[in-house]
mmCIF file of C-alpha atoms and ligand atoms in Angstrom:
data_model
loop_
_atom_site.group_PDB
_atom_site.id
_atom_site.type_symbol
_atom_site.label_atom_id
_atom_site.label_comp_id
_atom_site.label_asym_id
_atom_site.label_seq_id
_atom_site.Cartn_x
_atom_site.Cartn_y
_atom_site.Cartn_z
ATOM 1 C CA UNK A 1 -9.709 -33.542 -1.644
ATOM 2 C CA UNK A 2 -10.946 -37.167 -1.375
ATOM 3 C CA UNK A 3 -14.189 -36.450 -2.685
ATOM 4 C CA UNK A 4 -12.849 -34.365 -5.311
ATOM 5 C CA UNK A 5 -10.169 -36.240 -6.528
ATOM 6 C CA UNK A 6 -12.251 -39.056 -8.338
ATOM 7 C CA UNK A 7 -13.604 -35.990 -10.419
ATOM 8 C CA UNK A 8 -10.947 -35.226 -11.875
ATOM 9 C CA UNK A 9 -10.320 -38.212 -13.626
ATOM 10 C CA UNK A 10 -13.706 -38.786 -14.459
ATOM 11 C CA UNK A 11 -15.561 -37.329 -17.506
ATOM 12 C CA UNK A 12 -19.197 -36.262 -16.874
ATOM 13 C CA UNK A 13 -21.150 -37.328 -19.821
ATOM 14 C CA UNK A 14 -24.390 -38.032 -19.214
ATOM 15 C CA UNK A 15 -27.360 -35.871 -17.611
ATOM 16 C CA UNK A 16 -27.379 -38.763 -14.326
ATOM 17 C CA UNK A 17 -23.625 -38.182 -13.586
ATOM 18 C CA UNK A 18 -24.180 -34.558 -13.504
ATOM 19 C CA UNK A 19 -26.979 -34.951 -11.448
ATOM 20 C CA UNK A 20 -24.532 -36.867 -9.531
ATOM 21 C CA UNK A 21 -21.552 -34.538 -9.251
ATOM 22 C CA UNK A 22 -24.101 -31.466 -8.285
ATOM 23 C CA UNK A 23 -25.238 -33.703 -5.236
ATOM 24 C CA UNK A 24 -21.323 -33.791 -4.042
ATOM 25 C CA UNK A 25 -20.560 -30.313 -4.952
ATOM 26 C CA UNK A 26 -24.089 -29.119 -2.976
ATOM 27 C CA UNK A 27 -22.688 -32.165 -0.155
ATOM 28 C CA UNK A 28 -19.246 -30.159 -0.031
ATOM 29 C CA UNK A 29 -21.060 -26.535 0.318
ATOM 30 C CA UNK A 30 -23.083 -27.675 2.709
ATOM 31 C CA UNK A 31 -20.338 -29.613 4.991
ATOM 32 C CA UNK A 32 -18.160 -26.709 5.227
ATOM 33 C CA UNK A 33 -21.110 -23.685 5.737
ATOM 34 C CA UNK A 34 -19.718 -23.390 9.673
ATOM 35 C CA UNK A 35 -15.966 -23.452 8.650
ATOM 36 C CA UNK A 36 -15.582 -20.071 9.792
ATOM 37 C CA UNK A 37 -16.668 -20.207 13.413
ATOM 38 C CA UNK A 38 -14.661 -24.095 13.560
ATOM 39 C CA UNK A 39 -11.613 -22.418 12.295
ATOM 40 C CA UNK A 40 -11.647 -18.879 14.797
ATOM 41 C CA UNK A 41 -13.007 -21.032 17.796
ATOM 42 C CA UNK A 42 -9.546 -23.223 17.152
ATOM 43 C CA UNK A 43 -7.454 -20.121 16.718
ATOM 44 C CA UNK A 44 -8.472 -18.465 19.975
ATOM 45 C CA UNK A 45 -7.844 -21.966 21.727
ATOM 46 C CA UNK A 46 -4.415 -22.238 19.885
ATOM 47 C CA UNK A 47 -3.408 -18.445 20.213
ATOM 48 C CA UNK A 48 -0.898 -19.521 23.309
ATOM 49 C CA UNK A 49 0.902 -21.404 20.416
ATOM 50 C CA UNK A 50 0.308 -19.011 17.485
ATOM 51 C CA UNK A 51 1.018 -15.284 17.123
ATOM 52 C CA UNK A 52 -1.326 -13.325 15.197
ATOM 53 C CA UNK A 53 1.084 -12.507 12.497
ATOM 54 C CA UNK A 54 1.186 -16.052 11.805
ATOM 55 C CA UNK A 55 -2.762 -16.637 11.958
ATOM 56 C CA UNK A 56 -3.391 -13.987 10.165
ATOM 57 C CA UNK A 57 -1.081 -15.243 6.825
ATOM 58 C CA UNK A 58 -2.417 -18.525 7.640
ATOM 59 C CA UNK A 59 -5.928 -17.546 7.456
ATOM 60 C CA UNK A 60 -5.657 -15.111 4.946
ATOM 61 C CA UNK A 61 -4.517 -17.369 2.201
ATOM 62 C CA UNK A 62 -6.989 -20.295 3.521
ATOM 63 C CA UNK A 63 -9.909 -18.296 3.325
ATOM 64 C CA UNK A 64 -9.115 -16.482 0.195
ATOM 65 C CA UNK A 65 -9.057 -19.889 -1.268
ATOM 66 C CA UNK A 66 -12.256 -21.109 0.414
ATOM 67 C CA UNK A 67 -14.012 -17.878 -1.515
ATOM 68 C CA UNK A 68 -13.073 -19.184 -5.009
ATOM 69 C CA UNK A 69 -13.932 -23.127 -4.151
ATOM 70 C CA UNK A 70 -16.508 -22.227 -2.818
ATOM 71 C CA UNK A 71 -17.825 -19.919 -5.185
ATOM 72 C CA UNK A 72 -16.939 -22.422 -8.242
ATOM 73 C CA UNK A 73 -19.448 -24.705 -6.407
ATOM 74 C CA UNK A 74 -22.119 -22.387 -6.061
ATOM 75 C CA UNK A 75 -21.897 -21.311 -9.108
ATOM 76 C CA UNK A 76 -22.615 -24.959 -10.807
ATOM 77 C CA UNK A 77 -25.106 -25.521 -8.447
ATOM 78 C CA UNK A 78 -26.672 -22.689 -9.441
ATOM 79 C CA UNK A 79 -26.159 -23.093 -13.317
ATOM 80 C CA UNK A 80 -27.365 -26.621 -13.253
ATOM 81 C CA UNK A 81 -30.378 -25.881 -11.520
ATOM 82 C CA UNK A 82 -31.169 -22.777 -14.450
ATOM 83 C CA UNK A 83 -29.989 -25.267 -17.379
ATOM 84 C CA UNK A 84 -32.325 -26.180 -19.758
ATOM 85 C CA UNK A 85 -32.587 -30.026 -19.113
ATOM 86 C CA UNK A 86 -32.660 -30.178 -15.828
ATOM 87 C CA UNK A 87 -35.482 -27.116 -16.115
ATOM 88 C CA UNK A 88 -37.433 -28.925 -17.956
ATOM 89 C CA UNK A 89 -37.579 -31.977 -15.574
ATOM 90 C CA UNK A 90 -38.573 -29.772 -12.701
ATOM 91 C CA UNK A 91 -41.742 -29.391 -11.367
ATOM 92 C CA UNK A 92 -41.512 -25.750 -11.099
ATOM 93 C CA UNK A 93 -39.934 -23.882 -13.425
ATOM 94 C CA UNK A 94 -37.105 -21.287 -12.155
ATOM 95 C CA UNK A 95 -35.697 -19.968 -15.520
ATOM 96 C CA UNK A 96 -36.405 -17.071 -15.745
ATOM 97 C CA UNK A 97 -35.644 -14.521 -19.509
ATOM 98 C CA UNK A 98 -35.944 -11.841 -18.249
ATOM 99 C CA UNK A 99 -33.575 -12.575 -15.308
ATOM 100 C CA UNK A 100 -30.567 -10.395 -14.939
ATOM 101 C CA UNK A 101 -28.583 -13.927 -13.165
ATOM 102 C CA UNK A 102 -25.913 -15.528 -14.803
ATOM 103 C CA UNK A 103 -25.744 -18.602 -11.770
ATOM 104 C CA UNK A 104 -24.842 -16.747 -8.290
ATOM 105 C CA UNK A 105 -23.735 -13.602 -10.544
ATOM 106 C CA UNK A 106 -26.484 -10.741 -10.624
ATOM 107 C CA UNK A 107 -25.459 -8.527 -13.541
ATOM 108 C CA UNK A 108 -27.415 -5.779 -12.613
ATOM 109 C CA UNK A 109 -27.072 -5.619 -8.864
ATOM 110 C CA UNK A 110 -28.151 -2.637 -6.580
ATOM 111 C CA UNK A 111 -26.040 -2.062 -4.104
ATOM 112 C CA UNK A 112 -28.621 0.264 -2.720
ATOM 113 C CA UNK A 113 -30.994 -2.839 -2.323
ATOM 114 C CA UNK A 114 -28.093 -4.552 -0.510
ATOM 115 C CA UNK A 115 -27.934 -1.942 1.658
ATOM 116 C CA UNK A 116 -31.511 -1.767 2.839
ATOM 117 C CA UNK A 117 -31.873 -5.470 3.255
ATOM 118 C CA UNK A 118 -28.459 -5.763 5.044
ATOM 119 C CA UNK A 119 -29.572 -2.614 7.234
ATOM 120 C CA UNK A 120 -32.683 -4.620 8.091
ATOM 121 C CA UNK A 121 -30.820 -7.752 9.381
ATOM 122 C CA UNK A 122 -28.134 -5.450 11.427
ATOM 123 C CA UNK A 123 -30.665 -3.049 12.700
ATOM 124 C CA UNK A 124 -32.643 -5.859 14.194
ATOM 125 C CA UNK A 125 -29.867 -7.293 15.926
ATOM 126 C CA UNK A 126 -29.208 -3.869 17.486
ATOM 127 C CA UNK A 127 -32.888 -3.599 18.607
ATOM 128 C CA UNK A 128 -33.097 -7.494 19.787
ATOM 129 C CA UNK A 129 -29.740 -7.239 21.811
ATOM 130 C CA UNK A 130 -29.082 -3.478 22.781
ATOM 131 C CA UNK A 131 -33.106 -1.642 21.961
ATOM 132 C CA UNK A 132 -31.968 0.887 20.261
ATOM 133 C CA UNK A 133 -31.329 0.748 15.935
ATOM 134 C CA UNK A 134 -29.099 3.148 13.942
ATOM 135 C CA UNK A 135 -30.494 4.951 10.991
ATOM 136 C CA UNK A 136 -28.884 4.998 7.423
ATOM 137 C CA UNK A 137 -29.175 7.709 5.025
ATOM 138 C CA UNK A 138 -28.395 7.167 1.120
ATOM 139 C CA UNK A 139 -27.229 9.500 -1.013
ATOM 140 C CA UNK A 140 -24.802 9.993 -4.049
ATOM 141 C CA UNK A 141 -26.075 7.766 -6.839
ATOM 142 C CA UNK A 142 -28.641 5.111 -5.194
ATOM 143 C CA UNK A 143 -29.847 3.529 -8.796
ATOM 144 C CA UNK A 144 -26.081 2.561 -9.671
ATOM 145 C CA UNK A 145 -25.999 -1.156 -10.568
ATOM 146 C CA UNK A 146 -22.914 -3.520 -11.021
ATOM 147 C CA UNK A 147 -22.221 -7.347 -12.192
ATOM 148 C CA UNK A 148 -21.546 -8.849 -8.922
ATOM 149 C CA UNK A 149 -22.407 -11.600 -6.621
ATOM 150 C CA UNK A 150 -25.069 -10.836 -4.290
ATOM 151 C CA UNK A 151 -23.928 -13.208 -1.529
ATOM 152 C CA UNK A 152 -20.379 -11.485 -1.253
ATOM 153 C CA UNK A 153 -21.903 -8.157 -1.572
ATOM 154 C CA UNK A 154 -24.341 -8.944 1.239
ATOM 155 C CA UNK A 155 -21.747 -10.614 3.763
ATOM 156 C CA UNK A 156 -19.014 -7.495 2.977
ATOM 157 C CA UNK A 157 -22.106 -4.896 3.984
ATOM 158 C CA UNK A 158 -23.201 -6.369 6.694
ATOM 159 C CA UNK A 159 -19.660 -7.177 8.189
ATOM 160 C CA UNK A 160 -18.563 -3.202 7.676
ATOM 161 C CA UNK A 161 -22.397 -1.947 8.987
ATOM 162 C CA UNK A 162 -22.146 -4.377 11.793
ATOM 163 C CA UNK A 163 -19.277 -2.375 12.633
ATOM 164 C CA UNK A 164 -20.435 0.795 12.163
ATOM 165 C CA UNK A 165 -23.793 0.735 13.910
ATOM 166 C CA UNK A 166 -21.740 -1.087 16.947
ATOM 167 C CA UNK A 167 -19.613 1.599 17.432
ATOM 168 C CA UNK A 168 -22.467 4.610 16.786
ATOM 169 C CA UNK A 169 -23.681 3.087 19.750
ATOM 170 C CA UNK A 170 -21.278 2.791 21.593
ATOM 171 C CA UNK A 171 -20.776 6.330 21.487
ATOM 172 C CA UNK A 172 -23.897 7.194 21.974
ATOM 173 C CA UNK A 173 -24.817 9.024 18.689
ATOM 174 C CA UNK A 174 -27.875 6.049 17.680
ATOM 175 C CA UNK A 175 -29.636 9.516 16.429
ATOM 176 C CA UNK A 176 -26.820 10.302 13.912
ATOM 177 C CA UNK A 177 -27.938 8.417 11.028
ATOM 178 C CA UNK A 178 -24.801 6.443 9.170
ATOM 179 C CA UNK A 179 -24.068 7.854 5.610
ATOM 180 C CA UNK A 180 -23.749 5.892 2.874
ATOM 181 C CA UNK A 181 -22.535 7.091 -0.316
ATOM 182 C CA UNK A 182 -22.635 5.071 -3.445
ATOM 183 C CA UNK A 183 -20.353 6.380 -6.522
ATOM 184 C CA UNK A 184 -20.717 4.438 -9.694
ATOM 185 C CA UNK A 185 -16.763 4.387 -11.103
ATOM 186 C CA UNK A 186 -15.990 6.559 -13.803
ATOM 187 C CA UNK A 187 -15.377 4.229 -17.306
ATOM 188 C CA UNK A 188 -12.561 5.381 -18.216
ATOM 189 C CA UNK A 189 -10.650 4.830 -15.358
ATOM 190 C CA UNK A 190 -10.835 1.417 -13.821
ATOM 191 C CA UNK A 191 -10.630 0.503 -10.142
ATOM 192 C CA UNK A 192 -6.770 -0.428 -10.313
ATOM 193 C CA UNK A 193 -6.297 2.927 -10.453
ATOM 194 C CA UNK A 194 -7.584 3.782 -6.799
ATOM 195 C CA UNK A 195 -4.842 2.033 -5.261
ATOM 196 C CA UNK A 196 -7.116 -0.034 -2.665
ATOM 197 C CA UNK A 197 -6.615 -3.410 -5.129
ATOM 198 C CA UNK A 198 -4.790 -6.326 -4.538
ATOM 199 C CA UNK A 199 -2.546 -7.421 -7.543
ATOM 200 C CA UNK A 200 -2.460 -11.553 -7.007
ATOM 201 C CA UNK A 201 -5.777 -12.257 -4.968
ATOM 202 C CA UNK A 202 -5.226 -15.864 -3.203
ATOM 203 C CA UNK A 203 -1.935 -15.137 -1.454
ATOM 204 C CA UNK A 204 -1.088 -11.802 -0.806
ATOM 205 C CA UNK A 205 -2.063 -9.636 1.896
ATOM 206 C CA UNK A 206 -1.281 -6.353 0.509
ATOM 207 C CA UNK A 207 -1.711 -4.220 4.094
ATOM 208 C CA UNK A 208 0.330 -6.885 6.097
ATOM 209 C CA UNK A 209 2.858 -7.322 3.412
ATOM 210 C CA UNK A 210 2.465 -10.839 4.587
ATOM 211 C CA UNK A 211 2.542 -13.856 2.149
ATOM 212 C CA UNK A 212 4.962 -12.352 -0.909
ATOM 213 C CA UNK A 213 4.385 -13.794 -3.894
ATOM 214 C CA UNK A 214 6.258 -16.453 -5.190
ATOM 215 C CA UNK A 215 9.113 -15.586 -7.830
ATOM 216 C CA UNK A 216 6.826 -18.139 -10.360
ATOM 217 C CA UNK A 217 3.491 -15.966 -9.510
ATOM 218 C CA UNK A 218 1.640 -18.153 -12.839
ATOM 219 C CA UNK A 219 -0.490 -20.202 -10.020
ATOM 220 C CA UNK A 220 -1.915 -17.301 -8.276
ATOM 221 C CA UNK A 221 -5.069 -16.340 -9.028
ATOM 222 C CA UNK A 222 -4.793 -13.352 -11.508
ATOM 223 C CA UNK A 223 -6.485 -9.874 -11.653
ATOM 224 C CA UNK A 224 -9.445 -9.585 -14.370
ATOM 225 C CA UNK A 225 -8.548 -8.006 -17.462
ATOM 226 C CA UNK A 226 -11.451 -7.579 -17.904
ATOM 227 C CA UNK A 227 -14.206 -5.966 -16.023
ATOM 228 C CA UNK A 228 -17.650 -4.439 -16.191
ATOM 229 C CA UNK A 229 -18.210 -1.087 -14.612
ATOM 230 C CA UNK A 230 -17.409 -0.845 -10.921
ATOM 231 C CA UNK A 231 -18.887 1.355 -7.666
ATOM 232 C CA UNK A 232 -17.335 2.548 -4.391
ATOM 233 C CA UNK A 233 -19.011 2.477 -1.295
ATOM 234 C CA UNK A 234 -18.534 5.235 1.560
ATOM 235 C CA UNK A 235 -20.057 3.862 5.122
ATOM 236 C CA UNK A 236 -19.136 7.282 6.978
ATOM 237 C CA UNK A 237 -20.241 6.891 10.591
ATOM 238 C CA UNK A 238 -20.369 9.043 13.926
ATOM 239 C CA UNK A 239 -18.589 6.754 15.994
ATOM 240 C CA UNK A 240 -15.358 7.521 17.372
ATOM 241 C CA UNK A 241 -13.165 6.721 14.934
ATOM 242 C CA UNK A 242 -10.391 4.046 15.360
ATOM 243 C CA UNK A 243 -7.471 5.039 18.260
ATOM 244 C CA UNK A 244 -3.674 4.641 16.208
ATOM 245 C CA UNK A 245 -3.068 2.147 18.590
ATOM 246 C CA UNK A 246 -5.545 -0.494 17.292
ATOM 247 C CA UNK A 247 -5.577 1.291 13.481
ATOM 248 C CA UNK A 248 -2.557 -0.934 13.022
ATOM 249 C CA UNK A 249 -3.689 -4.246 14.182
ATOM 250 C CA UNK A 250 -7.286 -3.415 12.031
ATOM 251 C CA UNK A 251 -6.327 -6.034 9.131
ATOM 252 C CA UNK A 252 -5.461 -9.163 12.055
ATOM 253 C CA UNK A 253 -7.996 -11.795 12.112
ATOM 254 C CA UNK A 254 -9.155 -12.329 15.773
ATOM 255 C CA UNK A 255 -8.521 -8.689 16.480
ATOM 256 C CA UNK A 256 -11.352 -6.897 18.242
ATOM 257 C CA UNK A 257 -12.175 -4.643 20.971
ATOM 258 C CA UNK A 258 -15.908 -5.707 21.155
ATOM 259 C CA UNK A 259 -16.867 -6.587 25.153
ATOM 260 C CA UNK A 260 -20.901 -7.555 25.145
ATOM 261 C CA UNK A 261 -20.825 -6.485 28.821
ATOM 262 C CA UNK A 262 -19.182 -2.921 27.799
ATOM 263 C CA UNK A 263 -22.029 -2.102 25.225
ATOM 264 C CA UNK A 264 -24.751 -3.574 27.257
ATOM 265 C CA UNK A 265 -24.002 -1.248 30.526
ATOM 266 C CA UNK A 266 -23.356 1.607 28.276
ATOM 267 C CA UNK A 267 -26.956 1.445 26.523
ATOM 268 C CA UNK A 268 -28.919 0.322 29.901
ATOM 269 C CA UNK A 269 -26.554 -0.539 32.650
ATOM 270 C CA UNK A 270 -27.763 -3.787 32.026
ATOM 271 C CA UNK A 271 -25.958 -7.011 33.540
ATOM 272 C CA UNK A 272 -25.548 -9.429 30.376
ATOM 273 C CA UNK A 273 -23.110 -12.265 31.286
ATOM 274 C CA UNK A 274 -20.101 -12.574 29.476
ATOM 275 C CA UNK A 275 -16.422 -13.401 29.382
ATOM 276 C CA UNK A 276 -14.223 -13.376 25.877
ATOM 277 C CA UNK A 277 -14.771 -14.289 22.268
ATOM 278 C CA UNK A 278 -14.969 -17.377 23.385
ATOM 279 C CA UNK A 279 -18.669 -17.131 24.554
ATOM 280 C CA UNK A 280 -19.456 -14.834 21.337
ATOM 281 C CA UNK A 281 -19.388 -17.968 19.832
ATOM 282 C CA UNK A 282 -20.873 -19.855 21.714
ATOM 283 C CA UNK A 283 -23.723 -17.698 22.001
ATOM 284 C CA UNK A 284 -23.661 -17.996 17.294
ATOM 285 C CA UNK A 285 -23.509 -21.499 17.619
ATOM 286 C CA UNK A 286 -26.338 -21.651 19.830
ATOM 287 C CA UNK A 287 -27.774 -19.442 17.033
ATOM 288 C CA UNK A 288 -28.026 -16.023 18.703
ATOM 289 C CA UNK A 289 -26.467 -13.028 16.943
ATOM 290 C CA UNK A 290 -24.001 -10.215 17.821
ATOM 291 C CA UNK A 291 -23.120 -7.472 16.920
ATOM 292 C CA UNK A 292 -19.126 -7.819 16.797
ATOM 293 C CA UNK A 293 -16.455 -10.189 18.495
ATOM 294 C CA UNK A 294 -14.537 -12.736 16.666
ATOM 295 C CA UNK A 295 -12.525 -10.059 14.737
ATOM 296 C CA UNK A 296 -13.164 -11.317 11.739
ATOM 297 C CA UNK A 297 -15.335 -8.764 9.804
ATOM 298 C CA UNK A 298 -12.797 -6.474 8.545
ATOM 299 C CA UNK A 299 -10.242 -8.906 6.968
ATOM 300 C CA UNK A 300 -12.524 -11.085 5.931
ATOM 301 C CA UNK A 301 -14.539 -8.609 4.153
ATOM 302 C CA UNK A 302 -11.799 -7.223 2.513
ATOM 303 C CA UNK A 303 -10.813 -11.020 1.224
ATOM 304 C CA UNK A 304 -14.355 -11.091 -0.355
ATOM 305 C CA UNK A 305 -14.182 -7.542 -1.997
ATOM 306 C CA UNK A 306 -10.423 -8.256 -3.454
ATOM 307 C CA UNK A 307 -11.531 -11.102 -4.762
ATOM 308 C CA UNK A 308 -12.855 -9.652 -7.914
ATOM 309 C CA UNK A 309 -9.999 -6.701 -7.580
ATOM 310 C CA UNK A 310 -11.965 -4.433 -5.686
ATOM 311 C CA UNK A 311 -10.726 -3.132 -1.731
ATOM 312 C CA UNK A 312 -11.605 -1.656 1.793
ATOM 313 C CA UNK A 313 -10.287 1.538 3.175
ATOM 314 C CA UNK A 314 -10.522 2.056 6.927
ATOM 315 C CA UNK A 315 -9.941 6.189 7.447
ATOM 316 C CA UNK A 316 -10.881 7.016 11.311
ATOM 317 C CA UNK A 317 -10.820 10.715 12.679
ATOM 318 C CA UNK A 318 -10.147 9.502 16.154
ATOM 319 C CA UNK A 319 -12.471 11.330 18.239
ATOM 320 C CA UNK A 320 -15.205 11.969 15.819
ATOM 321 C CA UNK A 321 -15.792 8.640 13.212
ATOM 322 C CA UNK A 322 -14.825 6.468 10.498
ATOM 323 C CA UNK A 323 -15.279 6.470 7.205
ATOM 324 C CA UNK A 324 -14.735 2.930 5.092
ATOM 325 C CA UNK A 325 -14.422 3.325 1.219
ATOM 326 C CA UNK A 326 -15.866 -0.267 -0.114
ATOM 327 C CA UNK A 327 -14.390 -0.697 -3.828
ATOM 328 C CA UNK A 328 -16.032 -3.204 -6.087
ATOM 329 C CA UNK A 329 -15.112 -3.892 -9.826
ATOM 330 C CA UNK A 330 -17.886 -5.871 -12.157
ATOM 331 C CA UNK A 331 -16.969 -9.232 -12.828
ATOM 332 C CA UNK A 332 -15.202 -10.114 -15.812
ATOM 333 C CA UNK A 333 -16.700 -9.125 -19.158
ATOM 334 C CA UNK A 334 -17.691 -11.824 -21.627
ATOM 335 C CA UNK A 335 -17.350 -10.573 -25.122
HETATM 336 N N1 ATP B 1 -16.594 1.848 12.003
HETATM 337 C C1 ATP B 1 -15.806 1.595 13.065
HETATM 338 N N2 ATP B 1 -15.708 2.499 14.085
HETATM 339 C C2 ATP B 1 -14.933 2.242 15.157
HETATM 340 N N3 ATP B 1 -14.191 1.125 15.317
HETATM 341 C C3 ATP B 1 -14.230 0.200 14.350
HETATM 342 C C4 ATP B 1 -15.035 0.384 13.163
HETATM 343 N N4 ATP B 1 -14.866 -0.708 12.380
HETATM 344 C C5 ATP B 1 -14.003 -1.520 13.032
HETATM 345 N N5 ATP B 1 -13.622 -0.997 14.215
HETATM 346 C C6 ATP B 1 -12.683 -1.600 15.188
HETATM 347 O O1 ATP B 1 -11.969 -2.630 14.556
HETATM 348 C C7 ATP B 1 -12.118 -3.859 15.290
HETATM 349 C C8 ATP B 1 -12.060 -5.023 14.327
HETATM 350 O O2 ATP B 1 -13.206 -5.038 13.482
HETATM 351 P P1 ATP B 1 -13.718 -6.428 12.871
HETATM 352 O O3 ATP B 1 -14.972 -6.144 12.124
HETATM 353 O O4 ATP B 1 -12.609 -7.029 12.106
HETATM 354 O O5 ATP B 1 -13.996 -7.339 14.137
HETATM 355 P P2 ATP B 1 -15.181 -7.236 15.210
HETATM 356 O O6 ATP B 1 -16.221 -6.286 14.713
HETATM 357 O O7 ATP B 1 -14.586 -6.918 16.528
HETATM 358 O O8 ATP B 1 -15.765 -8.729 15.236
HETATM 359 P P3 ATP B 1 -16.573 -9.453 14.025
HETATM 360 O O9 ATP B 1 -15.755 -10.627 13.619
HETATM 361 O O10 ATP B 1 -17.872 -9.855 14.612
HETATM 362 O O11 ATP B 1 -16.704 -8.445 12.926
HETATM 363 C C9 ATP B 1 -13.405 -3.716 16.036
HETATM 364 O O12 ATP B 1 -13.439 -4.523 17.188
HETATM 365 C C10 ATP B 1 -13.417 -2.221 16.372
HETATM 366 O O13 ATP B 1 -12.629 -1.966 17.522
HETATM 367 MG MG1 MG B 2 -17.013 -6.454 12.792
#
């Protein structure tokens, strides 16, 4: 707030106090890249104090906020750095004509791309930590393309594969390749319609029924009237499924069932150390990866794909697998 407020009294008129402002906005992106681990690190040491239900509204609302300030950032970062004056003072030229960006926003994004890359990164993870990596097949309509942005896209995917491959695993079925459909939305009918949206993005949780809106909704964020053409997703893995029991406590940040020990014996009766979430992150501070175990993936994720009015679906057939129906609408349309 401190850093902001002076900004907002202040009128940026000349080419050195943009310069300027785009060093504190890049300043302010860059101070809070960790927030995530700081904030679920202080949860799990408060949770004597807290109850989930409360975290979760808590969180929900903070980090649904940190998506749009943080993208509004990015997103002049990444315009001034495109813009023509500050182009033509560069060294090396990034514009680009042919370019399909519009700042962080790709408006021809392939999700199937997203996919591969963010099967890459998970896949190695699985074959660093556990030596063994889950295959992905893609079928329905791989050359679909949407207006989205790339960085959301990327973290949502590899959140909901992270998942998937972790619990493919963990039943043993590594040789049953995940299937990933991708269905480009019909026109005529947008996403609203699939009833997986969330109506006032920023402060309601639609699954929890937590944080109701307020009777004056006008300072919510509000849907896009709006958009380009959307896409579902369909991760549909071999895993297990989800047991009813902890179905209902899916959409709880700092929910998870994930026990580094548990996976570890199961794949080589292996004897990794390990305790709680706790040391999950300490072993991502000290820059390791995993697989699973802050409990954060899921309603996170679905933050990031309701920003823009899309959703996630969890359906499990306990006993067999899970299928998770990712819902994206474009970004708004400019006329
Ligand atoms: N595809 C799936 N198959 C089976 N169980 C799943 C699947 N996806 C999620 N789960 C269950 O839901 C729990 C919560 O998932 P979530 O992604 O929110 O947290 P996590 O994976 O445990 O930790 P992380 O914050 O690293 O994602 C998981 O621990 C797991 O028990
Ligand atoms: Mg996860």
């Amino acid at each position: 707030m401190s850093t902001l407020l002076p900004y907002s009294e202040k009128r940026i008129d000349s080419l050195e106090e943009e310069i300027q402002f785009t060093g504190v906005m890049a300043d302010l992106v860059q101070t809070h890249a960790n927030t995530i681990s700081i904030l679920a690190r202080g949860f799990l040491e408060a949770r004597k104090y807290i109850s989930p239900v409360e975290v979760t509204n808590f969180l929900d609302e903070h980090l649904r906020a940190r998506i749009g300030t943080r993208l509004i950032a990015e997103q002049h970062i990444a315009l001034h750095f495109s813009s023509k004056p500050h182009n033509e003072l560069a060294d090396e030229k990034i514009h680009d004509h042919d370019s399909s960006y519009i700042g962080v926003i790709d408006t021809a994004l392939r999700p199937a791309e997203v996919i591969r890359h963010c099967e890459d990164i998970v896949g190695e993870i699985c074959e660093l930590k556990y030596g063994v990596r889950p295959s992905i097949i893609i079928d329905g309509n791989p050359e679909t393309t949407i207006a989205h942005i790339p960085m959301h896209l990327e973290y949502t995917l590899t959140e909901l594969l992270k998942n998937s491959f972790r619990a493919t695993i963990e039943n043993g079925k590594e040789r049953t390749p995940i299937q990933v459909t991708i269905a480009p939305a019909p026109e005529e009918t947008p996403a609203t319609d699939t009833g997986i949206t969330n109506h006032d993005q920023g402060s309601v949780d639609r699954a929890s029924g937590s944080n109701k809106p307020a009777v004056s909704s006008s300072g919510n964020i509000r849907p896009l009237e709006k958009s380009t053409p959307g896409v579902t997703i369909r991760i549909r893995d071999r895993g297990g499924g989800i047991s009813p029991e902890n179905y209902a406590k899916l959409w709880e940040y700092g929910f998870t069932t994930f026990n580094d020990e548990q996976i570890t014996d199961k794949i080589d009766g292996g004897s990794q150390s390990n305790g709680d979430a706790l040391n999950t992150i300490s072993t991502l501070g000290a820059g390791g990866s995993s697989l699973a175990g802050l409990g954060y993936g899921l309603p996170l994720g679905r933050a990031y794909a309701e920003y823009f009015g899309g959703g996630i679906a969890v359906q499990s057939l306990w006993g067999w697998g899970t299928d998770v129906y990712l819902s994206l609408r474009g970004v708004g349309k400019v006329d």
